[in-house]
mmCIF file of C-alpha atoms in Angstrom:
data_model
loop_
_atom_site.group_PDB
_atom_site.id
_atom_site.type_symbol
_atom_site.label_atom_id
_atom_site.label_comp_id
_atom_site.label_asym_id
_atom_site.label_seq_id
_atom_site.Cartn_x
_atom_site.Cartn_y
_atom_site.Cartn_z
ATOM 1 C CA MET A 1037 -0.046 -0.014 -0.046
ATOM 2 C CA GLN A 1038 2.807 2.389 0.940
ATOM 3 C CA ALA A 1039 4.648 1.700 -2.439
ATOM 4 C CA GLU A 1040 1.358 2.421 -4.246
ATOM 5 C CA LYS A 1041 1.027 5.720 -2.494
ATOM 6 C CA ILE A 1042 4.646 6.713 -3.384
ATOM 7 C CA TRP A 1043 4.236 5.733 -7.006
ATOM 8 C CA LEU A 1044 0.921 7.634 -7.228
ATOM 9 C CA LYS A 1045 2.497 10.686 -5.743
ATOM 10 C CA ALA A 1046 5.438 10.466 -8.161
ATOM 11 C CA LYS A 1047 3.194 10.242 -11.203
ATOM 12 C CA HIS A 1048 1.298 13.373 -9.987
ATOM 13 C CA PHE A 1049 4.465 15.235 -9.316
ATOM 14 C CA PHE A 1050 5.798 14.588 -12.841
ATOM 15 C CA HIS A 1051 2.392 15.631 -14.357
ATOM 16 C CA LEU A 1052 1.744 12.054 -15.714
ATOM 17 C CA ILE A 1053 -1.717 12.353 -14.332
ATOM 18 C CA SER A 1054 -4.090 15.262 -13.731
ATOM 19 C CA GLU A 1055 -5.166 16.569 -10.311
ATOM 20 C CA ASP A 1056 -8.573 14.969 -10.805
ATOM 21 C CA GLU A 1057 -7.187 11.592 -11.801
ATOM 22 C CA TYR A 1058 -4.717 11.899 -8.818
ATOM 23 C CA ARG A 1059 -7.573 12.481 -6.370
ATOM 24 C CA ARG A 1060 -9.715 9.622 -7.794
ATOM 25 C CA ALA A 1061 -6.867 7.230 -7.557
ATOM 26 C CA LYS A 1062 -6.304 8.183 -3.916
ATOM 27 C CA VAL A 1063 -9.833 7.189 -3.109
ATOM 28 C CA LYS A 1064 -8.782 3.508 -3.298
ATOM 29 C CA LEU A 1065 -5.810 4.133 -1.009
ATOM 30 C CA LEU A 1066 -7.708 6.155 1.590
ATOM 31 C CA PRO A 1067 -8.975 3.917 4.531
ATOM 32 C CA HIS A 1068 -12.706 3.555 4.065
ATOM 33 C CA ILE A 1069 -15.542 1.136 4.845
ATOM 34 C CA ASN A 1070 -17.034 -1.609 2.768
ATOM 35 C CA LYS A 1071 -20.613 -0.493 2.648
ATOM 36 C CA SER A 1072 -21.950 -3.745 1.260
ATOM 37 C CA GLU A 1073 -20.525 -5.788 4.178
ATOM 38 C CA LEU A 1074 -21.631 -3.320 6.746
ATOM 39 C CA ASP A 1075 -25.190 -3.170 5.390
ATOM 40 C CA ALA A 1076 -25.537 -6.896 6.142
ATOM 41 C CA GLU A 1077 -24.116 -6.434 9.597
ATOM 42 C CA ILE A 1078 -26.442 -3.540 10.360
ATOM 43 C CA ASP A 1079 -29.488 -5.318 9.043
ATOM 44 C CA SER A 1080 -28.765 -8.211 11.400
ATOM 45 C CA PHE A 1081 -27.731 -6.055 14.308
ATOM 46 C CA THR A 1082 -29.093 -7.506 17.530
ATOM 47 C CA ALA A 1083 -30.380 -5.077 20.128
ATOM 48 C CA PHE A 1084 -28.140 -5.116 23.189
ATOM 49 C CA GLY A 1085 -30.637 -3.381 25.476
ATOM 50 C CA THR A 1086 -32.678 -0.070 25.156
ATOM 51 C CA THR A 1087 -33.277 0.750 28.790
ATOM 52 C CA ALA A 1088 -32.990 4.501 29.220
ATOM 53 C CA VAL A 1089 -30.401 5.803 31.598
ATOM 54 C CA LEU A 1090 -31.764 8.630 33.605
ATOM 55 C CA GLU A 1091 -28.414 10.105 34.631
ATOM 56 C CA PRO A 1092 -25.938 8.937 32.086
ATOM 57 C CA LYS A 1093 -22.195 9.140 33.139
ATOM 58 C CA LEU A 1094 -20.690 8.498 29.695
ATOM 59 C CA ILE A 1095 -22.406 9.900 26.526
ATOM 60 C CA VAL A 1096 -21.287 9.759 22.981
ATOM 61 C CA SER A 1097 -22.778 12.850 21.169
ATOM 62 C CA LEU A 1098 -22.883 13.775 17.515
ATOM 63 C CA THR A 1099 -24.910 15.670 14.958
ATOM 64 C CA SER A 1100 -25.726 15.536 11.285
ATOM 65 C CA PHE A 1101 -27.693 17.267 8.482
ATOM 66 C CA PRO A 1102 -29.697 16.205 5.441
ATOM 67 C CA GLU A 1103 -26.849 15.715 3.045
ATOM 68 C CA ARG A 1104 -25.223 13.034 5.221
ATOM 69 C CA ILE A 1105 -28.305 11.482 6.942
ATOM 70 C CA ASN A 1106 -28.466 8.610 4.488
ATOM 71 C CA GLU A 1107 -24.945 7.447 5.323
ATOM 72 C CA ILE A 1108 -24.823 8.070 8.991
ATOM 73 C CA LYS A 1109 -26.000 4.635 9.822
ATOM 74 C CA TYR A 1110 -22.377 3.404 9.351
ATOM 75 C CA THR A 1111 -21.065 5.891 11.966
ATOM 76 C CA LEU A 1112 -23.865 5.159 14.358
ATOM 77 C CA PHE A 1113 -23.298 1.417 14.010
ATOM 78 C CA SER A 1114 -19.619 1.826 14.873
ATOM 79 C CA LEU A 1115 -20.477 3.896 17.947
ATOM 80 C CA LEU A 1116 -23.041 1.332 19.193
ATOM 81 C CA THR A 1117 -20.606 -1.514 18.842
ATOM 82 C CA GLN A 1118 -17.753 -0.163 20.862
ATOM 83 C CA SER A 1119 -15.814 -2.558 23.160
ATOM 84 C CA LEU A 1120 -16.689 -0.127 26.017
ATOM 85 C CA LYS A 1121 -20.472 0.674 25.895
ATOM 86 C CA PRO A 1122 -21.407 4.230 26.656
ATOM 87 C CA ASP A 1123 -24.556 4.935 28.691
ATOM 88 C CA ALA A 1124 -26.018 6.749 25.759
ATOM 89 C CA VAL A 1125 -25.374 7.541 22.068
ATOM 90 C CA ILE A 1126 -27.203 10.760 21.261
ATOM 91 C CA LEU A 1127 -27.854 12.095 17.668
ATOM 92 C CA TRP A 1128 -28.789 15.710 17.673
ATOM 93 C CA LEU A 1129 -30.794 17.085 14.694
ATOM 94 C CA ALA A 1130 -32.380 20.373 13.899
ATOM 95 C CA PRO A 1131 -36.130 20.496 13.027
ATOM 96 C CA GLU A 1132 -35.379 23.356 10.673
ATOM 97 C CA GLN A 1133 -33.501 20.772 8.512
ATOM 98 C CA PHE A 1134 -35.858 17.908 9.134
ATOM 99 C CA PRO A 1135 -39.288 19.599 9.266
ATOM 100 C CA ARG A 1136 -41.208 16.301 9.499
ATOM 101 C CA ARG A 1137 -38.783 15.025 12.113
ATOM 102 C CA GLU A 1138 -38.722 11.277 12.293
ATOM 103 C CA GLN A 1139 -40.579 11.010 9.023
ATOM 104 C CA ASP A 1140 -37.651 12.653 7.212
ATOM 105 C CA LEU A 1141 -35.154 10.131 8.680
ATOM 106 C CA PRO A 1142 -34.060 6.854 6.978
ATOM 107 C CA HIS A 1143 -35.549 3.713 8.330
ATOM 108 C CA ALA A 1144 -32.021 2.331 8.905
ATOM 109 C CA VAL A 1145 -31.369 5.221 11.383
ATOM 110 C CA LEU A 1146 -34.736 4.890 13.160
ATOM 111 C CA LYS A 1147 -34.157 1.184 13.494
ATOM 112 C CA LEU A 1148 -30.994 1.805 15.446
ATOM 113 C CA ARG A 1149 -32.997 3.141 18.374
ATOM 114 C CA ARG A 1150 -33.575 -0.534 19.241
ATOM 115 C CA ASN A 1151 -29.914 -0.717 19.811
ATOM 116 C CA GLY A 1152 -29.613 2.132 22.167
ATOM 117 C CA LEU A 1153 -29.583 5.221 19.826
ATOM 118 C CA ILE A 1154 -31.296 8.280 21.107
ATOM 119 C CA ILE A 1155 -32.495 10.945 18.667
ATOM 120 C CA ASN A 1156 -32.958 14.409 20.091
ATOM 121 C CA TRP A 1157 -33.919 17.715 18.615
ATOM 122 C CA CYS A 1158 -32.400 21.171 19.130
ATOM 123 C CA GLN A 1159 -31.928 24.526 17.502
ATOM 124 C CA ASP A 1160 -29.667 24.527 14.393
ATOM 125 C CA TRP A 1161 -26.326 25.564 15.774
ATOM 126 C CA ARG A 1162 -24.680 23.693 12.878
ATOM 127 C CA SER A 1163 -21.607 21.640 13.968
ATOM 128 C CA TYR A 1164 -21.957 22.952 17.608
ATOM 129 C CA LYS A 1165 -24.922 20.732 17.872
ATOM 130 C CA LYS A 1166 -22.679 17.696 18.550
ATOM 131 C CA LEU A 1167 -21.718 19.088 21.997
ATOM 132 C CA VAL A 1168 -23.652 22.165 23.156
ATOM 133 C CA PRO A 1169 -27.101 20.692 23.670
ATOM 134 C CA THR A 1170 -25.541 17.649 25.544
ATOM 135 C CA LEU A 1171 -23.605 20.006 27.736
ATOM 136 C CA LEU A 1172 -26.726 21.911 28.611
ATOM 137 C CA GLU A 1173 -28.883 18.821 29.304
ATOM 138 C CA TYR A 1174 -26.210 16.609 31.127
ATOM 139 C CA PRO A 1175 -23.639 18.970 32.742
ATOM 140 C CA GLU A 1176 -22.416 16.211 35.115
ATOM 141 C CA ALA A 1177 -21.635 13.657 32.336
ATOM 142 C CA THR A 1178 -18.449 12.824 30.590
ATOM 143 C CA ILE A 1179 -19.160 13.653 26.899
ATOM 144 C CA VAL A 1180 -17.371 12.208 23.955
ATOM 145 C CA THR A 1181 -18.076 13.919 20.623
ATOM 146 C CA ALA A 1182 -17.799 12.159 17.237
ATOM 147 C CA ASP A 1183 -18.196 13.246 13.564
ATOM 148 C CA ASP A 1184 -20.977 11.816 11.371
ATOM 149 C CA ASP A 1185 -18.750 10.722 8.477
ATOM 150 C CA ILE A 1186 -16.205 8.568 10.286
ATOM 151 C CA TYR A 1187 -16.248 4.881 11.135
ATOM 152 C CA TYR A 1188 -14.851 4.431 14.626
ATOM 153 C CA PRO A 1189 -12.873 1.156 15.364
ATOM 154 C CA PRO A 1190 -14.227 -0.806 18.390
ATOM 155 C CA ILE A 1191 -11.373 0.303 20.607
ATOM 156 C CA TRP A 1192 -11.904 3.949 20.029
ATOM 157 C CA LEU A 1193 -13.974 4.873 23.012
ATOM 158 C CA GLU A 1194 -12.117 2.545 25.512
ATOM 159 C CA ARG A 1195 -8.801 4.283 24.718
ATOM 160 C CA LEU A 1196 -10.248 7.699 25.390
ATOM 161 C CA VAL A 1197 -11.625 6.563 28.725
ATOM 162 C CA GLU A 1198 -8.247 4.949 29.644
ATOM 163 C CA ALA A 1199 -6.568 8.261 28.987
ATOM 164 C CA GLN A 1200 -9.095 10.080 31.153
ATOM 165 C CA LYS A 1201 -8.336 7.746 34.037
ATOM 166 C CA ALA A 1202 -4.677 8.470 33.713
ATOM 167 C CA GLU A 1203 -5.087 12.231 33.355
ATOM 168 C CA PRO A 1204 -8.486 13.089 34.762
ATOM 169 C CA ARG A 1205 -7.853 16.841 34.665
ATOM 170 C CA ALA A 1206 -7.368 16.928 30.856
ATOM 171 C CA ILE A 1207 -9.532 16.822 27.659
ATOM 172 C CA HIS A 1208 -8.595 13.907 25.452
ATOM 173 C CA GLY A 1209 -8.580 13.092 21.827
ATOM 174 C CA HIS A 1210 -7.097 10.828 19.213
ATOM 175 C CA ARG A 1211 -5.978 13.363 16.673
ATOM 176 C CA GLY A 1212 -4.566 16.719 17.307
ATOM 177 C CA HIS A 1213 -2.170 19.480 16.207
ATOM 178 C CA ARG A 1214 0.333 21.662 18.116
ATOM 179 C CA LEU A 1215 -0.353 25.335 18.137
ATOM 180 C CA ARG A 1216 2.579 27.562 17.183
ATOM 181 C CA LEU A 1217 2.890 31.234 18.135
ATOM 182 C CA GLY A 1218 4.716 34.076 16.412
ATOM 183 C CA ALA A 1219 7.060 36.656 17.924
ATOM 184 C CA ASP A 1220 3.975 38.696 18.787
ATOM 185 C CA ASN A 1221 2.517 35.786 20.858
ATOM 186 C CA MET A 1222 -0.242 35.446 18.426
ATOM 187 C CA PRO A 1223 -1.015 32.092 16.527
ATOM 188 C CA LEU A 1224 0.825 31.516 13.320
ATOM 189 C CA PRO A 1225 -1.406 30.542 10.406
ATOM 190 C CA TYR A 1226 -3.052 27.091 10.810
ATOM 191 C CA LYS A 1227 -1.050 25.663 8.029
ATOM 192 C CA LYS A 1228 2.179 26.249 9.905
ATOM 193 C CA TRP A 1229 1.090 24.407 13.072
ATOM 194 C CA GLN A 1230 2.613 21.051 13.873
ATOM 195 C CA HIS A 1231 0.022 18.642 12.502
ATOM 196 C CA ARG A 1232 -1.117 15.122 13.507
ATOM 197 C CA ILE A 1233 1.051 15.009 16.653
ATOM 198 C CA SER A 1234 1.712 11.859 18.605
ATOM 199 C CA GLY A 1235 0.458 11.357 22.219
ATOM 200 C CA GLY A 1236 2.335 12.954 24.987
ATOM 201 C CA LYS A 1237 1.640 15.214 28.022
ATOM 202 C CA PRO A 1238 -1.371 17.412 28.416
ATOM 203 C CA SER A 1239 -0.733 20.961 27.296
ATOM 204 C CA PHE A 1240 -2.527 24.219 26.378
ATOM 205 C CA TYR A 1241 -0.770 24.181 23.083
ATOM 206 C CA ASN A 1242 -2.354 20.929 22.005
ATOM 207 C CA PHE A 1243 -5.385 21.440 19.690
ATOM 208 C CA LEU A 1244 -7.786 18.573 19.021
ATOM 209 C CA THR A 1245 -9.784 17.879 15.814
ATOM 210 C CA GLY A 1246 -13.320 16.645 16.144
ATOM 211 C CA ALA A 1247 -12.963 13.867 13.483
ATOM 212 C CA GLY A 1248 -10.835 11.698 15.839
ATOM 213 C CA GLY A 1249 -13.360 12.107 18.682
ATOM 214 C CA ILE A 1250 -12.885 14.278 21.801
ATOM 215 C CA LEU A 1251 -13.576 13.299 25.449
ATOM 216 C CA TYR A 1252 -14.723 16.208 27.724
ATOM 217 C CA PRO A 1253 -14.789 15.446 31.484
ATOM 218 C CA PRO A 1254 -17.548 17.198 33.503
ATOM 219 C CA HIS A 1255 -16.908 21.001 33.955
ATOM 220 C CA SER A 1256 -13.786 20.961 31.858
ATOM 221 C CA LEU A 1257 -15.055 23.821 29.758
ATOM 222 C CA ALA A 1258 -15.714 27.461 30.710
ATOM 223 C CA PRO A 1259 -19.328 28.649 30.862
ATOM 224 C CA ASP A 1260 -18.892 30.563 27.581
ATOM 225 C CA ALA A 1261 -18.784 27.191 25.781
ATOM 226 C CA VAL A 1262 -22.623 27.285 25.539
ATOM 227 C CA ASN A 1263 -22.937 30.980 25.005
ATOM 228 C CA THR A 1264 -24.657 30.735 21.573
ATOM 229 C CA ASP A 1265 -24.468 34.402 20.808
ATOM 230 C CA LEU A 1266 -20.748 34.529 21.321
ATOM 231 C CA PHE A 1267 -19.694 31.416 19.405
ATOM 232 C CA GLN A 1268 -21.962 32.330 16.418
ATOM 233 C CA ALA A 1269 -20.396 35.762 16.332
ATOM 234 C CA LEU A 1270 -16.770 34.860 16.898
ATOM 235 C CA ALA A 1271 -16.347 31.347 15.420
ATOM 236 C CA PRO A 1272 -19.531 30.381 13.547
ATOM 237 C CA ASN A 1273 -17.839 27.555 11.641
ATOM 238 C CA ALA A 1274 -15.031 26.555 14.003
ATOM 239 C CA ASP A 1275 -16.384 24.541 16.905
ATOM 240 C CA ASP A 1276 -12.945 22.856 17.454
ATOM 241 C CA ILE A 1277 -11.394 26.260 18.032
ATOM 242 C CA TRP A 1278 -14.188 27.414 20.240
ATOM 243 C CA PHE A 1279 -14.126 24.439 22.482
ATOM 244 C CA TRP A 1280 -10.300 24.628 22.693
ATOM 245 C CA THR A 1281 -10.810 28.227 23.813
ATOM 246 C CA ALA A 1282 -13.281 27.280 26.454
ATOM 247 C CA ALA A 1283 -10.832 24.658 27.760
ATOM 248 C CA LEU A 1284 -8.153 27.210 28.093
ATOM 249 C CA LEU A 1285 -10.530 29.681 29.819
ATOM 250 C CA ALA A 1286 -11.380 26.890 32.289
ATOM 251 C CA GLY A 1287 -7.659 26.101 32.869
ATOM 252 C CA THR A 1288 -7.999 22.587 31.350
ATOM 253 C CA PRO A 1289 -5.114 21.219 29.389
ATOM 254 C CA VAL A 1290 -5.551 19.126 26.190
ATOM 255 C CA ASN A 1291 -4.121 15.640 25.588
ATOM 256 C CA VAL A 1292 -3.513 13.485 22.537
ATOM 257 C CA VAL A 1293 -3.891 9.966 23.899
ATOM 258 C CA LYS A 1294 -0.516 7.956 23.796
ATOM 259 C CA ASN A 1295 -1.954 5.056 21.849
ATOM 260 C CA ASN A 1296 -4.074 7.329 19.694
ATOM 261 C CA LEU A 1297 -5.803 6.069 16.463
ATOM 262 C CA LYS A 1298 -4.168 8.353 14.001
ATOM 263 C CA GLN A 1299 -5.697 6.900 10.804
ATOM 264 C CA LEU A 1300 -9.309 7.768 10.131
ATOM 265 C CA ILE A 1301 -11.695 5.352 8.461
ATOM 266 C CA TYR A 1302 -13.980 7.339 6.202
ATOM 267 C CA VAL A 1303 -17.605 6.629 5.314
ATOM 268 C CA ASN A 1304 -17.300 8.676 2.134
ATOM 269 C CA PRO A 1305 -13.690 8.983 0.882
ATOM 270 C CA GLU A 1306 -14.849 10.971 -2.143
ATOM 271 C CA ARG A 1307 -16.074 13.747 0.078
ATOM 272 C CA GLU A 1308 -12.823 13.778 2.043
ATOM 273 C CA LEU A 1309 -10.829 14.195 -1.268
ATOM 274 C CA LYS A 1310 -13.248 16.887 -2.364
ATOM 275 C CA LEU A 1311 -14.435 14.908 -5.351
ATOM 276 C CA ASN A 1312 -18.066 16.029 -4.884
ATOM 277 C CA ASN A 1313 -19.656 19.381 -4.452
ATOM 278 C CA GLU A 1314 -20.557 19.191 -0.752
ATOM 279 C CA LEU A 1315 -19.332 22.130 1.169
ATOM 280 C CA THR A 1316 -17.506 20.778 4.270
ATOM 281 C CA LEU A 1317 -16.047 22.680 7.261
ATOM 282 C CA ALA A 1318 -12.628 21.463 6.115
ATOM 283 C CA LYS A 1319 -13.031 23.277 2.808
ATOM 284 C CA LEU A 1320 -14.560 26.327 4.338
ATOM 285 C CA ASN A 1321 -12.004 26.759 7.159
ATOM 286 C CA THR A 1322 -8.660 25.479 5.932
ATOM 287 C CA VAL A 1323 -8.909 26.145 2.183
ATOM 288 C CA ALA A 1324 -10.683 29.504 2.589
ATOM 289 C CA GLY A 1325 -8.601 30.469 5.603
ATOM 290 C CA GLN A 1326 -11.463 30.946 7.952
ATOM 291 C CA ASN A 1327 -9.793 29.037 10.684
ATOM 292 C CA ASP A 1328 -7.193 31.859 11.008
ATOM 293 C CA ARG A 1329 -9.734 34.553 10.953
ATOM 294 C CA GLN A 1330 -11.850 32.936 13.603
ATOM 295 C CA LEU A 1331 -8.920 32.298 15.785
ATOM 296 C CA GLN A 1332 -8.017 36.005 15.482
ATOM 297 C CA ASN A 1333 -11.515 36.863 16.508
ATOM 298 C CA ILE A 1334 -11.164 34.799 19.637
ATOM 299 C CA PHE A 1335 -7.734 36.154 20.608
ATOM 300 C CA ALA A 1336 -9.086 39.636 20.275
ATOM 301 C CA HIS A 1337 -12.149 38.974 22.398
ATOM 302 C CA TYR A 1338 -10.185 36.929 25.055
ATOM 303 C CA PRO A 1339 -6.799 38.605 25.580
ATOM 304 C CA GLN A 1340 -6.247 36.318 28.595
ATOM 305 C CA ILE A 1341 -5.766 33.341 26.165
ATOM 306 C CA ALA A 1342 -2.378 34.736 25.148
ATOM 307 C CA ALA A 1343 -1.454 34.944 28.823
ATOM 308 C CA ARG A 1344 -2.650 31.403 29.500
ATOM 309 C CA LEU A 1345 -0.451 30.052 26.680
ATOM 310 C CA LYS A 1346 2.655 31.366 28.373
ATOM 311 C CA GLN A 1347 1.993 28.911 31.200
ATOM 312 C CA ARG A 1348 3.219 25.316 31.215
ATOM 313 C CA PHE A 1349 0.896 22.691 32.520
ATOM 314 C CA THR A 1350 2.454 20.271 34.929
ATOM 315 C CA LYS A 1351 0.926 17.386 36.771
#
């Protein structure tokens, strides 16, 4: 597989194939699910218990929207079949996007309620829906967020919880970057950060990305985390940046787990390689440079963040 990647990259470098051909060839090399095999597993999925937990201690929370709802069953199946079972898996949806509510949802998604899935409704805060409504409703729970287009290996949740036990004061995730500051103590452009770092010690400089999953212990975020007016004004499309800010405001360091799962398994690799017309946050923020602008907004609004980054977190 590695040799194929090198050869493909060389062909692209020497202009033997076009950019479009290069991306389409990469689809086969990008880790992704076999939908036919999973369809059979999902169809025969046996309910493991649907008793509601009144005060859940461990919640997996995510959101979606109409363009992805027909494929989210694969992500949900992966979350419901973890080696460590959460007390609840909650899918938050906005009635503005699904005006007939359950009638607008695929049967395959509704069927997963027999296996423990909870479908809740909230205001359309876009990607923020994966965490904010759960924080508001279950402030004492440990909340793990997931993205709606990733297939999570069975050990994914267990490793996050193991990391929390080792470092209970930190927020934990499988994938993260390392923030870099310039001479003016302001963040360098996102492209110049240290990307996809390995696990190590908790730090205010660590920045987690939502696709890998993020575990938030109770009260690890500042109250502004759920201030809808603020996050919609300062970082409307950058929930990862906003929740990182709320962690720093609360004095909570961020950790990439030591045995982290670096390689993502995609539900739709064509989307990841930008071969369709769907507007993703990755396109909007990294390609269009909005990550940097939204980060600048936050540093201007919270000057204490720069001071916090001068500190070193020690156990």
